[in-house]
Structure formats: structure tokens, C-alpha cells
Amino acid sequence: MHTVVERELELNLVLSPERSIPVPAKLVYRTDEPYAVHITFHVGSDSPVNWTFARELLVEGVFRPCGQGDVRVWPTKVDGRSVVCMALSSPDGDALLEASAPIVSAWLERTLRAVAPGAESERLGIDDALSELLTPTPGDDWWLHGPWPSDESPEGHGA
């Protein structure tokens, strides 16, 4: 049984130091993908934009600047409000988004209650899946007794 932790919120897309526009978004965390968080922008539009990155990056970014490359996250104050900034880069362009730090923090707390930090690998079920894959079933030995030619050549024949 997998749990999904969702939160709809409004982000601000920063166009310039003086101008930003609201963008409806949704944060999604799934316990069957315990290391990842998903953010969908332009929710309800014909062309939603999805980003996936490490939950750990967002958790750390609430407290201190982190990340490099395509996703960078850091806390700051805007007009006296605590916000989490996310700088996203892709071949299609760059975006700077601001989210309410209290809303993001509360959502992250819910994800951390669903899967504690350090317990993510247990949720992946890799050991169970490997065990299931490697457990012989009654039909697995049919090929051992099948009409297959021997790999061994008779004495004196072969290379």
C-alpha cells in the first residue's frame, strides 16, 4: 500500500526583481518513490509542467542554500515573508519560483512522517523484489532436463 502526500499551492514565478506572477502548482510525494518529490506547475492548464527532484534537496533548501545545476533551492525573506526559492533550469528555459516556506515545510513534515529520512531504501522493496526474482519456481528446472545438445564435444572432435 502506497501513500501519496499532496498539497496544492500558489507559487510566484519571478519575472524581474519588481514583478512576479502567481502560478498554481501541486507538490506530490509518493511512498513508492521515496527519494523524489514532484512539482506540477500550471495545474489545470492544457500544458502542465512537471519537475522531479530529490526530496532531500527540498528539505535542506528550506534551511540553507543547496543544489547545483538544474535545481537550486534556498530560503529567503520577501516583503517580510519566509519563502523558499527554487531556481529550475532546463533546455526549454530557466525559472525562478518562490513558495511559502511555512506551506512547503508543513508538506515536507507530512512526507517525513510517511517515510522517515534514512528509511527510504526500505520503502523501495528492492530486497523483497530480488528475493522474489531469485526464488526458484517448480517450472524453473524444466530447461535443465530438456532436449538440449550437450556443450561438450566427444573426444577427438572439435577445435
mmCIF file of C-alpha atoms in Angstrom:
data_model
loop_
_atom_site.group_PDB
_atom_site.id
_atom_site.type_symbol
_atom_site.label_atom_id
_atom_site.label_comp_id
_atom_site.label_asym_id
_atom_site.label_seq_id
_atom_site.Cartn_x
_atom_site.Cartn_y
_atom_site.Cartn_z
ATOM 1 C CA MET A 1 0.000 0.000 0.000
ATOM 2 C CA HIS A 2 1.479 3.320 -1.085
ATOM 3 C CA THR A 3 0.736 6.713 0.371
ATOM 4 C CA VAL A 4 0.545 9.937 -1.628
ATOM 5 C CA VAL A 5 1.097 13.267 0.134
ATOM 6 C CA GLU A 6 -0.219 16.162 -1.975
ATOM 7 C CA ARG A 7 -0.533 19.894 -1.473
ATOM 8 C CA GLU A 8 -1.860 22.446 -3.899
ATOM 9 C CA LEU A 9 -0.375 25.905 -3.519
ATOM 10 C CA GLU A 10 0.329 29.079 -5.385
ATOM 11 C CA LEU A 11 3.914 29.817 -6.343
ATOM 12 C CA ASN A 12 5.247 33.099 -7.607
ATOM 13 C CA LEU A 13 7.130 32.986 -10.882
ATOM 14 C CA VAL A 14 9.700 35.775 -10.619
ATOM 15 C CA LEU A 15 9.949 37.679 -13.894
ATOM 16 C CA SER A 16 12.133 40.517 -12.603
ATOM 17 C CA PRO A 17 13.102 41.955 -9.199
ATOM 18 C CA GLU A 18 9.921 44.052 -9.281
ATOM 19 C CA ARG A 19 7.491 41.673 -10.953
ATOM 20 C CA SER A 20 6.190 38.163 -10.359
ATOM 21 C CA ILE A 21 3.070 36.274 -11.392
ATOM 22 C CA PRO A 22 1.142 33.634 -9.444
ATOM 23 C CA VAL A 23 1.349 30.076 -10.765
ATOM 24 C CA PRO A 24 -0.916 27.322 -9.439
ATOM 25 C CA ALA A 25 1.138 24.279 -8.507
ATOM 26 C CA LYS A 26 0.914 20.942 -6.752
ATOM 27 C CA LEU A 27 3.515 19.229 -4.588
ATOM 28 C CA VAL A 28 3.343 15.423 -4.706
ATOM 29 C CA TYR A 29 5.250 12.817 -2.713
ATOM 30 C CA ARG A 30 4.695 9.094 -3.225
ATOM 31 C CA THR A 31 5.982 6.495 -0.778
ATOM 32 C CA ASP A 32 6.705 4.139 -3.686
ATOM 33 C CA GLU A 33 9.228 6.761 -4.927
ATOM 34 C CA PRO A 34 10.607 7.656 -1.501
ATOM 35 C CA TYR A 35 13.601 9.708 -2.643
ATOM 36 C CA ALA A 36 11.699 12.009 -5.038
ATOM 37 C CA VAL A 37 9.342 14.958 -4.867
ATOM 38 C CA HIS A 38 7.231 16.054 -7.810
ATOM 39 C CA ILE A 39 6.078 19.574 -8.552
ATOM 40 C CA THR A 40 3.492 20.239 -11.235
ATOM 41 C CA PHE A 41 3.111 23.820 -12.436
ATOM 42 C CA HIS A 42 0.178 25.268 -14.353
ATOM 43 C CA VAL A 43 -2.142 22.736 -12.724
ATOM 44 C CA GLY A 44 -5.412 22.578 -14.628
ATOM 45 C CA SER A 45 -3.964 24.023 -17.825
ATOM 46 C CA ASP A 46 -3.567 22.257 -21.155
ATOM 47 C CA SER A 47 0.189 22.119 -20.720
ATOM 48 C CA PRO A 48 1.181 21.315 -17.127
ATOM 49 C CA VAL A 49 4.909 21.274 -16.440
ATOM 50 C CA ASN A 50 6.318 18.528 -14.199
ATOM 51 C CA TRP A 51 9.589 18.571 -12.308
ATOM 52 C CA THR A 52 11.007 15.742 -10.211
ATOM 53 C CA PHE A 53 13.990 16.067 -7.908
ATOM 54 C CA ALA A 54 15.371 14.743 -4.624
ATOM 55 C CA ARG A 55 13.240 15.265 -1.536
ATOM 56 C CA GLU A 56 16.465 15.772 0.414
ATOM 57 C CA LEU A 57 17.234 18.824 -1.738
ATOM 58 C CA LEU A 58 13.952 20.487 -0.812
ATOM 59 C CA VAL A 59 14.291 19.529 2.877
ATOM 60 C CA GLU A 60 17.767 21.076 3.027
ATOM 61 C CA GLY A 61 16.751 24.070 0.900
ATOM 62 C CA VAL A 62 14.187 25.153 3.486
ATOM 63 C CA PHE A 63 17.128 25.830 5.854
ATOM 64 C CA ARG A 64 20.140 26.689 3.677
ATOM 65 C CA PRO A 65 21.125 27.164 0.035
ATOM 66 C CA CYS A 66 21.732 23.855 -1.718
ATOM 67 C CA GLY A 67 21.730 22.194 -5.096
ATOM 68 C CA GLN A 68 23.606 22.818 -8.268
ATOM 69 C CA GLY A 69 22.919 22.528 -11.948
ATOM 70 C CA ASP A 70 19.254 22.102 -12.875
ATOM 71 C CA VAL A 71 17.741 22.579 -9.398
ATOM 72 C CA ARG A 72 18.861 25.024 -6.722
ATOM 73 C CA VAL A 73 16.871 25.775 -3.567
ATOM 74 C CA TRP A 74 17.357 28.365 -0.824
ATOM 75 C CA PRO A 75 15.407 30.150 1.925
ATOM 76 C CA THR A 76 14.959 33.924 1.991
ATOM 77 C CA LYS A 77 12.586 36.692 3.049
ATOM 78 C CA VAL A 78 10.413 38.612 0.614
ATOM 79 C CA ASP A 79 8.449 41.574 1.988
ATOM 80 C CA GLY A 80 8.839 40.117 5.480
ATOM 81 C CA ARG A 81 7.530 36.659 4.456
ATOM 82 C CA SER A 82 9.618 33.500 4.677
ATOM 83 C CA VAL A 83 9.875 31.909 1.255
ATOM 84 C CA VAL A 84 11.694 29.034 -0.360
ATOM 85 C CA CYS A 85 13.187 29.920 -3.734
ATOM 86 C CA MET A 86 13.624 27.293 -6.428
ATOM 87 C CA ALA A 87 15.757 28.016 -9.473
ATOM 88 C CA LEU A 88 14.989 25.468 -12.192
ATOM 89 C CA SER A 89 16.981 25.190 -15.419
ATOM 90 C CA SER A 90 16.175 23.103 -18.475
ATOM 91 C CA PRO A 91 16.882 23.228 -22.217
ATOM 92 C CA ASP A 92 13.472 24.938 -22.526
ATOM 93 C CA GLY A 93 14.466 27.796 -20.226
ATOM 94 C CA ASP A 94 15.026 28.881 -16.660
ATOM 95 C CA ALA A 95 12.520 29.723 -13.949
ATOM 96 C CA LEU A 96 12.820 31.281 -10.519
ATOM 97 C CA LEU A 97 9.912 30.374 -8.250
ATOM 98 C CA GLU A 98 9.022 31.419 -4.734
ATOM 99 C CA ALA A 99 6.911 29.287 -2.410
ATOM 100 C CA SER A 100 5.629 29.983 1.075
ATOM 101 C CA ALA A 101 8.176 28.441 3.459
ATOM 102 C CA PRO A 102 5.547 27.510 6.099
ATOM 103 C CA ILE A 103 3.396 25.706 3.493
ATOM 104 C CA VAL A 104 6.370 23.836 1.987
ATOM 105 C CA SER A 105 7.723 22.964 5.454
ATOM 106 C CA ALA A 106 4.354 21.618 6.639
ATOM 107 C CA TRP A 107 4.040 19.487 3.491
ATOM 108 C CA LEU A 108 7.612 18.205 3.888
ATOM 109 C CA GLU A 109 6.861 17.263 7.507
ATOM 110 C CA ARG A 110 3.965 15.134 6.260
ATOM 111 C CA THR A 111 6.292 13.396 3.761
ATOM 112 C CA LEU A 112 8.849 12.773 6.522
ATOM 113 C CA ARG A 113 6.147 11.200 8.687
ATOM 114 C CA ALA A 114 5.172 8.974 5.740
ATOM 115 C CA VAL A 115 8.805 7.876 5.170
ATOM 116 C CA ALA A 116 11.417 8.918 7.718
ATOM 117 C CA PRO A 117 14.768 10.223 6.466
ATOM 118 C CA GLY A 118 17.136 7.274 6.087
ATOM 119 C CA ALA A 119 14.275 4.778 5.745
ATOM 120 C CA GLU A 120 13.724 5.407 2.022
ATOM 121 C CA SER A 121 15.547 2.284 0.851
ATOM 122 C CA GLU A 122 13.238 0.107 2.954
ATOM 123 C CA ARG A 123 10.262 1.527 1.056
ATOM 124 C CA LEU A 124 11.717 0.606 -2.309
ATOM 125 C CA GLY A 125 11.236 -3.086 -1.576
ATOM 126 C CA ILE A 126 14.377 -3.997 -3.511
ATOM 127 C CA ASP A 127 15.249 -6.870 -1.180
ATOM 128 C CA ASP A 128 11.750 -8.329 -1.452
ATOM 129 C CA ALA A 129 11.712 -7.939 -5.239
ATOM 130 C CA LEU A 130 15.156 -9.552 -5.601
ATOM 131 C CA SER A 131 14.167 -12.380 -3.315
ATOM 132 C CA GLU A 132 11.032 -12.971 -5.368
ATOM 133 C CA LEU A 133 13.004 -12.892 -8.629
ATOM 134 C CA LEU A 134 15.663 -15.291 -7.379
ATOM 135 C CA THR A 135 13.375 -17.833 -5.735
ATOM 136 C CA PRO A 136 13.127 -20.901 -7.991
ATOM 137 C CA THR A 137 9.661 -21.939 -9.027
ATOM 138 C CA PRO A 138 8.646 -25.514 -9.876
ATOM 139 C CA GLY A 139 8.917 -24.853 -13.637
ATOM 140 C CA ASP A 140 12.393 -23.307 -13.474
ATOM 141 C CA ASP A 141 14.252 -26.612 -13.807
ATOM 142 C CA TRP A 142 12.485 -27.799 -16.978
ATOM 143 C CA TRP A 143 15.284 -26.470 -19.133
ATOM 144 C CA LEU A 144 17.887 -28.471 -17.222
ATOM 145 C CA HIS A 145 16.270 -31.695 -18.465
ATOM 146 C CA GLY A 146 15.210 -30.518 -21.900
ATOM 147 C CA PRO A 147 16.378 -31.946 -25.218
ATOM 148 C CA TRP A 148 19.303 -29.557 -25.487
ATOM 149 C CA PRO A 149 22.532 -30.533 -27.221
ATOM 150 C CA SER A 150 25.490 -31.019 -24.953
ATOM 151 C CA ASP A 151 28.144 -28.302 -24.905
ATOM 152 C CA GLU A 152 30.815 -30.988 -24.613
ATOM 153 C CA SER A 153 32.305 -32.388 -27.788
ATOM 154 C CA PRO A 154 33.150 -36.094 -27.972
ATOM 155 C CA GLU A 155 36.855 -36.915 -27.664
ATOM 156 C CA GLY A 156 38.812 -36.162 -30.791
ATOM 157 C CA HIS A 157 36.165 -33.875 -32.333
ATOM 158 C CA GLY A 158 36.052 -30.118 -32.099
ATOM 159 C CA ALA A 159 38.573 -27.335 -32.155
#
